[in-house]
mmCIF file of C-alpha atoms in Angstrom:
data_model
loop_
_atom_site.group_PDB
_atom_site.id
_atom_site.type_symbol
_atom_site.label_atom_id
_atom_site.label_comp_id
_atom_site.label_asym_id
_atom_site.label_seq_id
_atom_site.Cartn_x
_atom_site.Cartn_y
_atom_site.Cartn_z
ATOM 1 C CA MET A 1 33.486 207.281 -186.264
ATOM 2 C CA THR A 2 36.608 206.114 -184.459
ATOM 3 C CA ILE A 3 37.909 208.461 -181.805
ATOM 4 C CA ALA A 4 41.555 208.279 -180.755
ATOM 5 C CA ALA A 5 41.491 209.832 -177.326
ATOM 6 C CA ALA A 6 45.096 209.861 -176.240
ATOM 7 C CA CYS A 7 44.576 213.176 -174.459
ATOM 8 C CA SER A 8 42.012 211.682 -172.070
ATOM 9 C CA LEU A 9 44.317 209.063 -170.602
ATOM 10 C CA ALA A 10 44.463 209.133 -166.827
ATOM 11 C CA ALA A 11 47.785 208.595 -165.056
ATOM 12 C CA LEU A 12 49.517 208.066 -168.398
ATOM 13 C CA PRO A 13 53.002 206.638 -167.853
ATOM 14 C CA VAL A 14 55.915 208.484 -169.389
ATOM 15 C CA GLU A 15 57.314 206.752 -172.433
ATOM 16 C CA ALA A 16 59.803 204.222 -171.147
ATOM 17 C CA ALA A 17 63.475 204.270 -171.972
ATOM 18 C CA ALA A 18 64.849 202.278 -174.876
ATOM 19 C CA PRO A 19 66.185 198.799 -174.157
ATOM 20 C CA GLU A 20 69.591 198.592 -172.550
ATOM 21 C CA THR A 21 70.407 194.896 -172.682
ATOM 22 C CA SER A 22 68.352 191.962 -173.798
ATOM 23 C CA THR A 23 68.623 188.421 -174.987
ATOM 24 C CA ASP A 24 66.738 186.682 -177.754
ATOM 25 C CA PRO A 25 64.009 184.574 -176.076
ATOM 26 C CA LEU A 26 64.030 182.150 -179.002
ATOM 27 C CA MET A 27 67.556 181.100 -178.022
ATOM 28 C CA THR A 28 66.134 179.411 -174.912
ATOM 29 C CA MET A 29 62.880 178.145 -176.370
ATOM 30 C CA PRO A 30 62.191 174.428 -175.836
ATOM 31 C CA ARG A 31 61.503 172.014 -178.664
ATOM 32 C CA ILE A 32 57.916 172.234 -179.908
ATOM 33 C CA ASP A 33 56.912 169.602 -182.477
ATOM 34 C CA ALA A 34 53.271 170.605 -182.843
ATOM 35 C CA PRO A 35 52.508 171.851 -186.373
ATOM 36 C CA ILE A 36 50.407 174.623 -184.813
ATOM 37 C CA ALA A 37 51.706 176.584 -181.842
ATOM 38 C CA LEU A 38 50.975 179.963 -180.295
ATOM 39 C CA MET A 39 51.646 181.762 -177.023
ATOM 40 C CA VAL A 40 50.137 185.095 -176.006
ATOM 41 C CA ASP A 41 50.618 187.273 -172.931
ATOM 42 C CA VAL A 42 47.020 188.250 -172.155
ATOM 43 C CA GLY A 43 47.930 191.370 -170.191
ATOM 44 C CA SER A 44 49.812 192.954 -173.083
ATOM 45 C CA GLY A 45 48.387 191.130 -176.075
ATOM 46 C CA ARG A 46 51.916 190.375 -177.261
ATOM 47 C CA VAL A 47 52.469 187.189 -179.226
ATOM 48 C CA LEU A 48 55.503 185.475 -177.709
ATOM 49 C CA TYR A 49 55.663 182.712 -180.302
ATOM 50 C CA ALA A 50 53.601 181.742 -183.344
ATOM 51 C CA ARG A 51 53.694 178.858 -185.790
ATOM 52 C CA ASP A 52 50.907 178.852 -188.376
ATOM 53 C CA PRO A 53 48.476 180.664 -186.017
ATOM 54 C CA HIS A 54 45.783 181.254 -188.674
ATOM 55 C CA ARG A 55 45.763 177.731 -190.082
ATOM 56 C CA ARG A 56 42.341 176.150 -189.674
ATOM 57 C CA PHE A 57 42.194 172.838 -187.855
ATOM 58 C CA VAL A 58 39.680 170.509 -186.223
ATOM 59 C CA PRO A 59 39.461 171.316 -182.494
ATOM 60 C CA ALA A 60 37.731 168.179 -181.110
ATOM 61 C CA SER A 61 36.876 168.829 -177.434
ATOM 62 C CA ILE A 62 38.636 172.196 -177.457
ATOM 63 C CA THR A 63 35.289 173.281 -178.929
ATOM 64 C CA LYS A 64 33.974 173.191 -175.365
ATOM 65 C CA ILE A 65 35.759 176.440 -174.554
ATOM 66 C CA MET A 66 33.213 178.192 -176.756
ATOM 67 C CA THR A 67 30.422 176.118 -175.216
ATOM 68 C CA SER A 68 31.374 177.411 -171.776
ATOM 69 C CA TYR A 69 31.777 180.954 -173.117
ATOM 70 C CA VAL A 70 28.209 180.973 -174.448
ATOM 71 C CA ALA A 71 26.943 179.428 -171.203
ATOM 72 C CA PHE A 72 28.746 182.080 -169.132
ATOM 73 C CA ASP A 73 27.280 184.803 -171.338
ATOM 74 C CA LEU A 74 23.750 183.456 -170.910
ATOM 75 C CA VAL A 75 24.217 183.216 -167.140
ATOM 76 C CA SER A 76 25.620 186.749 -166.922
ATOM 77 C CA LYS A 77 22.586 188.081 -168.816
ATOM 78 C CA GLY A 78 20.121 186.184 -166.625
ATOM 79 C CA LYS A 79 18.965 183.935 -169.454
ATOM 80 C CA LEU A 80 20.231 180.857 -167.579
ATOM 81 C CA ARG A 81 20.477 180.233 -163.852
ATOM 82 C CA LEU A 82 23.228 178.093 -162.374
ATOM 83 C CA ASP A 83 20.685 176.314 -160.154
ATOM 84 C CA GLN A 84 18.284 175.727 -163.047
ATOM 85 C CA LYS A 85 17.571 172.019 -163.577
ATOM 86 C CA ILE A 86 17.528 170.639 -167.100
ATOM 87 C CA PRO A 87 15.797 167.333 -167.908
ATOM 88 C CA ILE A 88 17.374 164.974 -170.436
ATOM 89 C CA ARG A 89 15.474 164.138 -173.600
ATOM 90 C CA LYS A 90 15.079 160.428 -174.298
ATOM 91 C CA GLU A 91 16.624 160.722 -177.754
ATOM 92 C CA THR A 92 19.566 162.660 -176.335
ATOM 93 C CA PHE A 93 20.179 159.976 -173.734
ATOM 94 C CA ARG A 94 20.082 157.228 -176.354
ATOM 95 C CA LYS A 95 22.412 159.057 -178.744
ATOM 96 C CA TRP A 96 25.044 160.251 -176.264
ATOM 97 C CA ARG A 97 25.066 157.561 -173.592
ATOM 98 C CA ASN A 98 28.702 156.561 -172.998
ATOM 99 C CA VAL A 99 29.891 158.255 -176.209
ATOM 100 C CA GLY A 100 33.442 159.470 -175.731
ATOM 101 C CA SER A 101 34.066 161.482 -172.576
ATOM 102 C CA THR A 102 30.909 161.631 -170.509
ATOM 103 C CA MET A 103 29.325 162.497 -167.164
ATOM 104 C CA PHE A 104 27.407 159.205 -167.309
ATOM 105 C CA LEU A 105 24.124 161.103 -167.046
ATOM 106 C CA PRO A 106 21.255 158.661 -166.389
ATOM 107 C CA ALA A 107 18.056 158.993 -168.381
ATOM 108 C CA GLU A 108 16.029 160.255 -165.437
ATOM 109 C CA ALA A 109 18.588 162.811 -164.234
ATOM 110 C CA GLN A 110 17.869 166.520 -164.032
ATOM 111 C CA PRO A 111 21.305 168.082 -163.585
ATOM 112 C CA THR A 112 21.657 171.778 -162.853
ATOM 113 C CA VAL A 113 23.292 174.187 -165.258
ATOM 114 C CA ALA A 114 26.226 174.456 -162.837
ATOM 115 C CA GLU A 115 26.691 170.676 -162.800
ATOM 116 C CA LEU A 116 26.589 170.516 -166.584
ATOM 117 C CA ILE A 117 29.164 173.303 -166.957
ATOM 118 C CA GLU A 118 31.406 171.572 -164.431
ATOM 119 C CA GLY A 119 31.129 168.347 -166.402
ATOM 120 C CA ILE A 120 31.903 170.107 -169.670
ATOM 121 C CA VAL A 121 34.910 172.009 -168.337
ATOM 122 C CA THR A 122 36.456 169.417 -166.029
ATOM 123 C CA VAL A 123 35.792 166.011 -167.599
ATOM 124 C CA SER A 124 34.932 167.089 -171.169
ATOM 125 C CA ALA A 125 31.463 165.542 -170.987
ATOM 126 C CA ASN A 126 29.944 165.168 -174.458
ATOM 127 C CA ASP A 127 26.529 164.299 -173.055
ATOM 128 C CA ALA A 128 26.514 167.394 -170.826
ATOM 129 C CA CYS A 129 27.200 169.652 -173.830
ATOM 130 C CA VAL A 130 24.139 168.450 -175.703
ATOM 131 C CA VAL A 131 21.887 168.512 -172.638
ATOM 132 C CA LEU A 132 23.001 172.076 -171.851
ATOM 133 C CA ALA A 133 22.560 173.207 -175.460
ATOM 134 C CA GLU A 134 19.039 171.821 -175.670
ATOM 135 C CA GLY A 135 18.087 173.155 -172.267
ATOM 136 C CA ALA A 136 19.431 176.637 -172.998
ATOM 137 C CA THR A 137 18.039 177.219 -176.491
ATOM 138 C CA GLY A 138 15.742 174.285 -177.264
ATOM 139 C CA SER A 139 18.065 172.654 -179.790
ATOM 140 C CA VAL A 140 21.680 172.002 -180.669
ATOM 141 C CA GLU A 141 21.231 174.144 -183.762
ATOM 142 C CA GLY A 142 20.004 177.061 -181.687
ATOM 143 C CA PHE A 143 23.015 176.815 -179.391
ATOM 144 C CA THR A 144 25.563 176.542 -182.197
ATOM 145 C CA THR A 145 24.003 179.651 -183.711
ATOM 146 C CA LEU A 146 24.906 181.466 -180.491
ATOM 147 C CA MET A 147 28.409 179.983 -180.668
ATOM 148 C CA ASN A 148 28.947 181.345 -184.160
ATOM 149 C CA GLU A 149 27.440 184.711 -183.272
ATOM 150 C CA ALA A 150 29.845 184.956 -180.331
ATOM 151 C CA ALA A 151 32.762 184.002 -182.598
ATOM 152 C CA ALA A 152 31.818 186.763 -185.030
ATOM 153 C CA LYS A 153 31.595 189.374 -182.260
ATOM 154 C CA LEU A 154 35.039 188.344 -181.006
ATOM 155 C CA GLY A 155 36.513 188.647 -184.493
ATOM 156 C CA MET A 156 37.238 184.929 -184.843
ATOM 157 C CA LEU A 157 37.533 184.928 -188.632
ATOM 158 C CA ASP A 158 38.863 181.388 -189.022
ATOM 159 C CA SER A 159 36.366 179.505 -186.862
ATOM 160 C CA HIS A 160 33.000 177.825 -187.266
ATOM 161 C CA PHE A 161 31.049 175.656 -184.848
ATOM 162 C CA ASN A 162 28.656 172.906 -185.876
ATOM 163 C CA THR A 163 28.468 171.040 -182.551
ATOM 164 C CA PRO A 164 28.648 172.049 -178.887
ATOM 165 C CA ASN A 165 31.033 169.205 -177.994
ATOM 166 C CA GLY A 166 33.429 168.948 -180.935
ATOM 167 C CA TRP A 167 32.384 165.448 -181.932
ATOM 168 C CA MET A 168 33.523 164.463 -185.415
ATOM 169 C CA ASP A 169 31.441 166.186 -188.100
ATOM 170 C CA GLU A 170 33.537 165.862 -191.275
ATOM 171 C CA GLY A 171 35.349 169.131 -190.682
ATOM 172 C CA GLN A 172 32.309 171.394 -190.319
ATOM 173 C CA THR A 173 33.710 172.562 -186.968
ATOM 174 C CA TYR A 174 37.083 174.266 -187.281
ATOM 175 C CA VAL A 175 39.189 176.877 -185.491
ATOM 176 C CA SER A 176 42.601 178.520 -185.623
ATOM 177 C CA ALA A 177 45.160 179.001 -182.879
ATOM 178 C CA ALA A 178 44.798 182.783 -183.093
ATOM 179 C CA ASP A 179 41.038 182.511 -182.685
ATOM 180 C CA LEU A 180 41.358 180.153 -179.722
ATOM 181 C CA ALA A 181 43.725 182.557 -177.989
ATOM 182 C CA THR A 182 41.207 185.368 -178.561
ATOM 183 C CA LEU A 183 38.346 183.237 -177.244
ATOM 184 C CA SER A 184 40.229 182.029 -174.170
ATOM 185 C CA SER A 185 41.386 185.532 -173.280
ATOM 186 C CA ALA A 186 37.802 186.807 -173.559
ATOM 187 C CA LEU A 187 36.501 183.909 -171.464
ATOM 188 C CA MET A 188 38.863 184.813 -168.614
ATOM 189 C CA THR A 189 38.571 188.588 -168.734
ATOM 190 C CA ARG A 190 34.840 188.989 -169.427
ATOM 191 C CA PHE A 191 33.625 186.359 -166.979
ATOM 192 C CA PRO A 192 36.345 186.226 -164.289
ATOM 193 C CA GLU A 193 34.112 185.013 -161.451
ATOM 194 C CA LEU A 194 32.559 182.214 -163.510
ATOM 195 C CA TYR A 195 35.968 181.276 -164.888
ATOM 196 C CA ARG A 196 37.426 180.944 -161.385
ATOM 197 C CA ARG A 197 34.412 178.942 -160.239
ATOM 198 C CA PHE A 198 34.447 176.332 -162.990
ATOM 199 C CA TYR A 199 37.982 176.166 -164.372
ATOM 200 C CA GLY A 200 41.123 174.874 -162.696
ATOM 201 C CA HIS A 201 39.651 171.735 -161.083
ATOM 202 C CA ALA A 202 41.833 168.623 -161.149
ATOM 203 C CA GLU A 203 38.877 166.240 -160.870
ATOM 204 C CA MET A 204 35.107 166.029 -160.620
ATOM 205 C CA THR A 205 32.750 163.724 -158.732
ATOM 206 C CA TRP A 206 29.178 163.388 -159.899
ATOM 207 C CA GLY A 207 26.711 160.544 -159.415
ATOM 208 C CA GLY A 208 29.242 158.728 -157.250
ATOM 209 C CA ILE A 209 31.807 158.653 -160.081
ATOM 210 C CA THR A 210 35.113 160.543 -159.776
ATOM 211 C CA GLN A 211 36.952 161.426 -162.981
ATOM 212 C CA PRO A 212 40.227 163.329 -163.506
ATOM 213 C CA ASN A 213 40.814 166.397 -165.603
ATOM 214 C CA HIS A 214 43.331 165.548 -168.349
ATOM 215 C CA ASN A 215 44.892 169.019 -168.413
ATOM 216 C CA PRO A 216 48.649 168.243 -168.499
ATOM 217 C CA LEU A 217 49.571 171.390 -166.556
ATOM 218 C CA TYR A 218 47.600 170.630 -163.399
ATOM 219 C CA GLY A 219 49.845 169.543 -160.555
ATOM 220 C CA PHE A 220 53.005 170.345 -162.532
ATOM 221 C CA VAL A 221 52.906 174.038 -163.492
ATOM 222 C CA ALA A 222 52.463 176.737 -160.865
ATOM 223 C CA GLY A 223 49.408 178.899 -161.457
ATOM 224 C CA ALA A 224 47.845 176.606 -164.071
ATOM 225 C CA ASP A 225 44.068 177.041 -164.221
ATOM 226 C CA GLY A 226 42.922 176.125 -167.738
ATOM 227 C CA VAL A 227 41.909 175.581 -170.351
ATOM 228 C CA LYS A 228 41.004 172.479 -172.445
ATOM 229 C CA THR A 229 42.463 169.408 -174.106
ATOM 230 C CA GLY A 230 41.078 167.786 -177.230
ATOM 231 C CA PHE A 231 41.517 164.542 -179.139
ATOM 232 C CA THR A 232 39.962 162.611 -181.966
ATOM 233 C CA ASN A 233 41.646 160.480 -184.612
ATOM 234 C CA GLU A 234 40.756 163.230 -187.057
ATOM 235 C CA ALA A 235 42.197 166.080 -184.979
ATOM 236 C CA GLY A 236 45.110 164.482 -183.174
ATOM 237 C CA TYR A 237 46.061 165.747 -179.715
ATOM 238 C CA GLY A 238 45.485 169.455 -179.088
ATOM 239 C CA PHE A 239 45.580 171.710 -176.080
ATOM 240 C CA VAL A 240 44.780 175.251 -175.002
ATOM 241 C CA GLY A 241 46.577 175.940 -171.731
ATOM 242 C CA SER A 242 46.765 178.855 -169.332
ATOM 243 C CA ALA A 243 48.623 179.818 -166.187
ATOM 244 C CA GLN A 244 48.722 182.964 -164.085
ATOM 245 C CA ARG A 245 51.575 184.130 -161.865
ATOM 246 C CA ASN A 246 51.837 187.418 -160.002
ATOM 247 C CA GLY A 247 48.981 188.874 -162.018
ATOM 248 C CA ARG A 248 50.514 187.877 -165.352
ATOM 249 C CA ARG A 249 48.587 185.399 -167.529
ATOM 250 C CA LEU A 250 49.866 183.371 -170.479
ATOM 251 C CA VAL A 251 47.670 181.449 -172.924
ATOM 252 C CA MET A 252 49.108 178.869 -175.310
ATOM 253 C CA VAL A 253 47.583 176.833 -178.127
ATOM 254 C CA LEU A 254 49.103 173.602 -179.432
ATOM 255 C CA GLY A 255 47.483 171.560 -182.202
ATOM 256 C CA GLY A 256 48.092 168.388 -184.135
ATOM 257 C CA TYR A 257 50.277 166.197 -181.930
ATOM 258 C CA ASP A 258 50.458 162.505 -182.822
ATOM 259 C CA ARG A 259 51.197 161.384 -179.252
ATOM 260 C CA PRO A 260 49.749 162.596 -175.943
ATOM 261 C CA ILE A 261 53.114 162.311 -174.172
ATOM 262 C CA ASP A 262 54.592 164.925 -176.518
ATOM 263 C CA ARG A 263 51.666 167.237 -175.841
ATOM 264 C CA THR A 264 52.157 166.765 -172.110
ATOM 265 C CA ASN A 265 55.915 167.305 -171.913
ATOM 266 C CA GLN A 266 56.196 170.062 -174.466
ATOM 267 C CA SER A 267 53.239 172.085 -173.173
ATOM 268 C CA ARG A 268 54.795 172.184 -169.702
ATOM 269 C CA ALA A 269 58.168 173.280 -171.042
ATOM 270 C CA PHE A 270 56.553 175.804 -173.399
ATOM 271 C CA ILE A 271 54.656 177.732 -170.753
ATOM 272 C CA GLU A 272 57.597 177.707 -168.345
ATOM 273 C CA TRP A 273 59.641 179.275 -171.145
ATOM 274 C CA GLY A 274 57.006 181.974 -171.524
ATOM 275 C CA PHE A 275 57.360 183.003 -167.889
ATOM 276 C CA ALA A 276 61.155 182.643 -167.761
ATOM 277 C CA ALA A 277 62.187 184.277 -171.040
ATOM 278 C CA TRP A 278 59.813 187.259 -170.973
ATOM 279 C CA ASP A 279 59.032 190.048 -168.523
ATOM 280 C CA SER A 280 55.827 192.058 -168.219
ATOM 281 C CA SER A 281 55.734 195.730 -167.254
ATOM 282 C CA ARG A 282 52.342 196.875 -165.991
ATOM 283 C CA ILE A 283 50.818 199.978 -167.566
ATOM 284 C CA PHE A 284 47.484 200.010 -165.723
ATOM 285 C CA ALA A 285 46.337 197.843 -162.824
ATOM 286 C CA LYS A 286 42.978 196.086 -162.928
ATOM 287 C CA GLY A 287 40.160 198.521 -162.155
ATOM 288 C CA THR A 288 42.197 201.643 -162.886
ATOM 289 C CA GLN A 289 40.319 204.389 -164.724
ATOM 290 C CA VAL A 290 42.212 204.959 -167.942
ATOM 291 C CA GLY A 291 40.002 207.637 -169.491
ATOM 292 C CA THR A 292 36.409 208.459 -170.404
ATOM 293 C CA ALA A 293 34.130 208.016 -173.393
ATOM 294 C CA ILE A 294 31.169 210.115 -174.548
ATOM 295 C CA VAL A 295 27.737 208.465 -174.265
ATOM 296 C CA GLN A 296 24.672 209.295 -176.322
ATOM 297 C CA GLY A 297 21.141 208.779 -175.037
ATOM 298 C CA GLY A 298 22.188 207.887 -171.500
ATOM 299 C CA GLU A 299 21.406 209.233 -168.060
ATOM 300 C CA ALA A 300 25.078 210.181 -167.922
ATOM 301 C CA ARG A 301 26.952 212.001 -170.684
ATOM 302 C CA GLU A 302 30.218 210.131 -170.106
ATOM 303 C CA VAL A 303 31.323 206.739 -168.879
ATOM 304 C CA PRO A 304 34.665 205.991 -167.231
ATOM 305 C CA LEU A 305 36.880 203.482 -169.057
ATOM 306 C CA VAL A 306 38.666 201.032 -166.762
ATOM 307 C CA ALA A 307 41.175 198.230 -167.187
ATOM 308 C CA PRO A 308 39.257 194.912 -166.907
ATOM 309 C CA HIS A 309 42.494 193.214 -165.884
ATOM 310 C CA ASP A 310 46.121 194.242 -165.489
ATOM 311 C CA LEU A 311 47.293 195.806 -168.756
ATOM 312 C CA GLY A 312 50.956 195.946 -169.631
ATOM 313 C CA VAL A 313 53.717 195.575 -172.158
ATOM 314 C CA THR A 314 55.810 192.419 -172.524
ATOM 315 C CA VAL A 315 59.501 192.459 -173.394
ATOM 316 C CA PRO A 316 62.331 189.919 -173.449
ATOM 317 C CA ARG A 317 63.793 189.400 -169.992
ATOM 318 C CA GLY A 318 66.470 192.015 -169.359
ATOM 319 C CA ALA A 319 64.996 194.600 -171.738
ATOM 320 C CA ARG A 320 63.259 197.837 -170.797
ATOM 321 C CA PRO A 321 59.867 198.636 -172.310
ATOM 322 C CA ASN A 322 59.487 201.396 -174.883
ATOM 323 C CA TYR A 323 55.874 202.240 -175.736
ATOM 324 C CA THR A 324 53.141 204.838 -176.182
ATOM 325 C CA VAL A 325 49.410 204.389 -175.565
ATOM 326 C CA SER A 326 46.118 205.861 -176.748
ATOM 327 C CA ILE A 327 42.390 205.116 -176.463
ATOM 328 C CA ARG A 328 40.099 204.218 -179.355
ATOM 329 C CA TYR A 329 36.360 203.671 -179.450
ATOM 330 C CA LYS A 330 33.500 203.997 -181.909
ATOM 331 C CA GLY A 331 31.587 206.901 -180.619
ATOM 332 C CA PRO A 332 29.645 208.246 -179.175
ATOM 333 C CA LEU A 333 28.705 205.094 -177.287
ATOM 334 C CA LYS A 334 24.975 204.428 -177.173
ATOM 335 C CA ALA A 335 23.138 203.739 -173.908
ATOM 336 C CA PRO A 336 22.317 201.470 -172.209
ATOM 337 C CA ILE A 337 25.804 200.311 -171.228
ATOM 338 C CA ARG A 338 26.466 197.498 -168.766
ATOM 339 C CA LYS A 339 29.176 197.865 -166.151
ATOM 340 C CA GLY A 340 32.116 195.715 -167.215
ATOM 341 C CA GLU A 341 31.058 195.687 -170.879
ATOM 342 C CA THR A 342 33.978 196.054 -173.299
ATOM 343 C CA VAL A 343 33.370 199.418 -174.984
ATOM 344 C CA ALA A 344 36.798 200.707 -176.023
ATOM 345 C CA SER A 345 40.366 199.672 -176.722
ATOM 346 C CA LEU A 346 43.756 200.681 -175.397
ATOM 347 C CA LEU A 347 46.273 200.837 -178.242
ATOM 348 C CA VAL A 348 49.823 200.081 -177.158
ATOM 349 C CA ARG A 349 52.493 200.952 -179.706
ATOM 350 C CA VAL A 350 55.923 199.379 -179.377
ATOM 351 C CA PRO A 351 58.532 200.213 -182.036
ATOM 352 C CA GLY A 352 58.957 197.416 -184.556
ATOM 353 C CA GLU A 353 55.798 195.523 -183.494
ATOM 354 C CA PRO A 354 52.163 195.466 -184.584
ATOM 355 C CA VAL A 355 49.868 197.638 -182.479
ATOM 356 C CA HIS A 356 48.648 195.728 -179.422
ATOM 357 C CA VAL A 357 44.901 196.191 -178.875
ATOM 358 C CA LEU A 358 43.737 195.661 -175.291
ATOM 359 C CA PRO A 359 40.163 195.874 -173.952
ATOM 360 C CA LEU A 360 38.768 198.702 -171.863
ATOM 361 C CA ALA A 361 35.510 198.242 -169.971
ATOM 362 C CA ALA A 362 32.746 200.535 -168.771
ATOM 363 C CA GLY A 363 33.426 201.416 -165.153
ATOM 364 C CA VAL A 364 29.768 202.024 -164.303
ATOM 365 C CA GLU A 365 26.362 201.209 -165.701
ATOM 366 C CA VAL A 366 24.757 203.887 -167.848
ATOM 367 C CA ALA A 367 20.997 203.515 -168.181
ATOM 368 C CA ARG A 368 19.067 204.801 -171.169
ATOM 369 C CA GLY A 369 17.997 208.392 -170.557
ATOM 370 C CA GLY A 370 14.624 210.040 -171.152
ATOM 371 C CA VAL A 371 13.500 213.154 -172.973
ATOM 372 C CA MET A 372 15.799 215.464 -171.019
ATOM 373 C CA ALA A 373 18.814 213.335 -171.927
ATOM 374 C CA ARG A 374 17.936 213.581 -175.614
ATOM 375 C CA LEU A 375 17.517 217.362 -175.336
ATOM 376 C CA ARG A 376 20.872 217.611 -173.570
ATOM 377 C CA ASP A 377 22.617 215.562 -176.266
ATOM 378 C CA GLY A 378 20.999 217.603 -179.014
ATOM 379 C CA THR A 379 21.977 220.903 -177.419
ATOM 380 C CA MET A 380 25.572 219.834 -176.800
ATOM 381 C CA GLY A 381 25.768 218.490 -180.339
ATOM 382 C CA LEU A 382 24.803 221.880 -181.726
ATOM 383 C CA VAL A 383 27.782 223.495 -180.015
ATOM 384 C CA GLY A 384 30.144 220.710 -181.006
ATOM 385 C CA LEU A 385 30.402 218.986 -177.613
#
């Protein structure tokens, strides 16, 4: 059952006035030659620009965003420790030694999970991806199973992962721009501390070797902190980029460039356009309780729903927002519930646009209740509560 709980919204803003004056953002948009292009304002969920966003393409090293997502999930659940050392299998060393981008892991090394994630995120280390996958689940196949399970839970309908590093596999690994925007937004909002720890680094030194991060935004775009470049002859030059300014975050996806210089110049101009041509009006600040949801089988009967990050509505610069909001969740929610777990959605309706669906998280942990909790739920159910 889906419950639309508009009446339970806390501090609900009054519907904003209709736009007074506005300009068409597309009039100032820079030239973008990439056959696939997408920009999303994470705080509002609004798509600022889209060109073939559901077209499937080969991601190359952009795959490593999902690799880090799965790693962050395992760490957050206590199934991996950042200080855990992982030995390198002899066959893995032989197969991935100096293949593409690498950490130059020696055969006898036992890097920590944190070092491997840093290598994956910052210098796109192919060897680190395989070592992490095998150390976390026992095999590459086991890890890619987790990657595909995570993709399914996120609703990534046009993606499939066959490798943890995006190495050429005759098209068995594929993604879409829309799916990559969904994945990147989830990476940042569900694991904010791990994201800040590992992403946004301009270079990495390991084993006495310093290597740069090839993110074209770093050092040129204010607030840039992610996400991942990718290249193979099969895929061309792709990029998922992100920047945050004054609490507002933009994510862009560009795929299929023939030349890296075009990817570099156009990605910088594209994200600057996103900040300059659009304004964001905040609806709820991060951590604000938006409403409550009913819980079944828990020590508590209800759980507060909070904004996991700033939630807002995005409009062309000079326009005033016009929107209504409501809460939706499949209920009642079933205990146990982890604090910070995404359990509901905020629906933002703007005239003339698709409904924007933003995440709402559990504000507290709700443990599974005992016999008395079940009796309480049964009694309240009998009277329709």
